[in-house]
Amino acid sequence: MSRIQACFEQLNTDGRKALIPFITAGDPNRDVTVPVMHAMVAAGADIIELGVPFSDPMADGPVIQKACERALEAGTSLHDVLAMVTEFRRQNEDTPVVLMGYLNPVEAMGYETFADACVSAGVDGVLLVDLPPEECEQVVPRFRQRGVDLIFLVAPTTTDERIRRIGEAASGYLYYVSLKGVTGAASLNVEEVAARVETIRNLAQLPIGVGFGIKDAASAQAVSRVADGVVVGSALVNQIAANAGQTDAIAPAVSAVLAEMRSAMDE
């Protein structure tokens, strides 16, 4: 059983929902990321999504685009991101870590090499934003046979047939994008999310994490009532950006946002 599957099963037993924070690795520099990861776990994170910085993050809004720019300016590479997970694992063997990014750096490294490196570092899952399920037949086995979960996005516009196909290819969980558009976008309609999550549940037998539009404790609580997990990114990356000139303040600022969400979700 993967760490991700074990995490969701334990949460289900406990009657709780997964809090899944996203930060961009190497933002604003490479020394900050691992301490922030540990701080997020202490604040109540169940799974960590670690963004691999990329020069053209087309699914991301300006907040995470700028985070990618800061991380790339700091010289952060895919090898560095894997090294961060290795370092994190020296103190934490339990919290699942998912790498979220784009195909280009992975293809440059090579799928086999990357999948092996994920196992060595202690990466539990990979979400490649621009890997469509129609083109993943050669990719899925390389991760599956190594026990690395391949996670896919589901959008409000995804057809039932495509959700079925994604459900067959994916493992770990599905990431439902609750808003049309890019990360950090407008307001959330929880009733629409609830209806869509129910449809996805009937088509794919995996936990569902909902992201995009989770800005505060209230929205995290509302989404946690209808989904298996709550993914929060831009709200945390905003804290990192606001404290980029005073890096000691980043972990406490990120932790404060997460702790409020965790408390609201557990009420």
Coordinates of C-alpha atoms in Angstrom, one line a residue, residues 47-168:
I47 CA 0.1 15.3 2.1
I48 CA 2.5 17.9 0.6
E49 CA 2.4 18.9 -3.1
L50 CA 5.8 20.3 -4.1
G51 CA 5.8 22.3 -7.3
V52 CA 8.7 21.7 -9.7
P53 CA 9.6 25.2 -11.1
F54 CA 9.1 25.5 -14.8
S55 CA 9.6 28.5 -17.1
D56 CA 6.1 28.2 -18.7
P57 CA 3.6 27.1 -16.1
M58 CA 0.5 27.4 -18.3
A59 CA -2.0 26.1 -15.8
D60 CA -0.9 28.5 -13.1
G61 CA -2.0 32.1 -12.4
P62 CA 0.4 35.0 -11.7
V63 CA 1.0 34.1 -8.0
I64 CA 2.5 30.6 -8.8
Q65 CA 4.1 31.9 -12.1
K66 CA 6.0 34.4 -10.0
A67 CA 7.0 31.6 -7.5
C68 CA 8.4 29.6 -10.4
E69 CA 10.4 32.7 -11.5
R70 CA 11.8 33.2 -8.0
A71 CA 12.7 29.5 -7.8
L72 CA 14.4 29.4 -11.2
E73 CA 16.3 32.6 -10.4
A74 CA 17.6 30.8 -7.3
G75 CA 18.8 28.1 -9.6
T76 CA 16.3 25.4 -8.6
S77 CA 16.4 22.3 -10.9
L78 CA 14.5 19.0 -10.9
H79 CA 17.5 17.4 -9.3
D80 CA 17.4 20.0 -6.6
V81 CA 13.7 19.3 -5.9
L82 CA 14.4 15.5 -5.6
A83 CA 17.3 16.3 -3.2
M84 CA 14.9 18.4 -1.1
V85 CA 12.5 15.4 -0.8
T86 CA 15.5 13.2 0.2
E87 CA 16.4 15.7 2.9
F88 CA 12.8 15.9 4.1
R89 CA 12.7 12.1 4.4
R90 CA 15.6 12.1 6.9
Q91 CA 13.2 13.4 9.5
N92 CA 9.8 12.4 8.1
E93 CA 9.1 8.9 6.7
D94 CA 5.3 9.2 6.9
T95 CA 3.9 12.3 5.2
P96 CA 3.3 11.6 1.5
V97 CA 5.0 14.0 -1.0
V98 CA 3.7 14.6 -4.5
L99 CA 5.7 16.4 -7.2
M100 CA 3.6 18.6 -9.3
G101 CA 4.9 20.0 -12.6
Y102 CA 5.1 19.8 -16.3
L103 CA 6.4 17.2 -18.8
N104 CA 9.4 19.1 -20.2
P105 CA 11.8 18.7 -17.3
V106 CA 10.8 15.0 -16.8
E107 CA 11.2 14.2 -20.5
A108 CA 14.6 15.9 -20.4
M109 CA 15.7 13.6 -17.5
G110 CA 13.9 10.6 -19.0
Y111 CA 10.9 8.8 -17.6
E112 CA 12.8 5.8 -16.3
T113 CA 15.5 7.8 -14.7
F114 CA 13.0 10.2 -13.2
A115 CA 10.8 7.4 -11.8
D116 CA 13.8 5.7 -10.3
A117 CA 14.9 9.0 -8.8
C118 CA 11.4 9.5 -7.3
V119 CA 11.7 6.1 -5.5
S120 CA 15.2 6.8 -4.2
A121 CA 14.2 10.3 -2.9
G122 CA 10.9 9.1 -1.3
V123 CA 8.5 10.7 -3.7
D124 CA 5.0 9.1 -3.4
G125 CA 3.2 10.6 -6.4
V126 CA 3.6 12.7 -9.5
L127 CA 1.2 15.1 -11.1
L128 CA 2.2 16.2 -14.6
V129 CA -0.2 18.9 -15.6
D130 CA 0.3 18.6 -19.4
L131 CA 0.2 14.7 -19.5
P132 CA -3.2 13.9 -21.0
P133 CA -4.7 10.5 -20.2
E134 CA -5.0 9.7 -23.9
E135 CA -1.2 9.8 -24.2
C136 CA -0.1 8.2 -20.9
E137 CA -0.1 4.5 -21.9
Q138 CA 3.6 4.3 -22.1
V139 CA 4.1 6.4 -19.0
V140 CA 1.8 4.9 -16.4
P141 CA 3.5 1.5 -16.2
R142 CA 6.9 3.1 -15.5
F143 CA 5.5 4.7 -12.4
R144 CA 3.1 2.0 -11.4
Q145 CA 5.7 -0.8 -11.3
R146 CA 7.8 1.3 -9.0
G147 CA 4.9 2.1 -6.6
V148 CA 4.7 5.8 -7.5
D149 CA 1.2 7.1 -7.8
L150 CA 0.4 9.0 -11.0
I151 CA -2.2 11.7 -10.2
F152 CA -4.3 13.5 -12.8
L153 CA -6.3 16.7 -12.9
V154 CA -10.1 16.7 -13.5
A155 CA -11.7 19.9 -14.7
P156 CA -15.3 21.2 -14.5
T157 CA -15.5 20.6 -18.3
T158 CA -14.0 17.0 -18.3
T159 CA -16.4 14.6 -19.9
D160 CA -17.7 11.4 -18.2
E161 CA -15.8 9.2 -20.6
R162 CA -12.6 11.1 -20.0
I163 CA -13.1 10.8 -16.2
R164 CA -13.4 7.0 -16.6
R165 CA -10.2 6.9 -18.6
I166 CA -8.4 9.1 -16.0
G167 CA -9.7 6.8 -13.2
E168 CA -8.2 3.8 -14.9

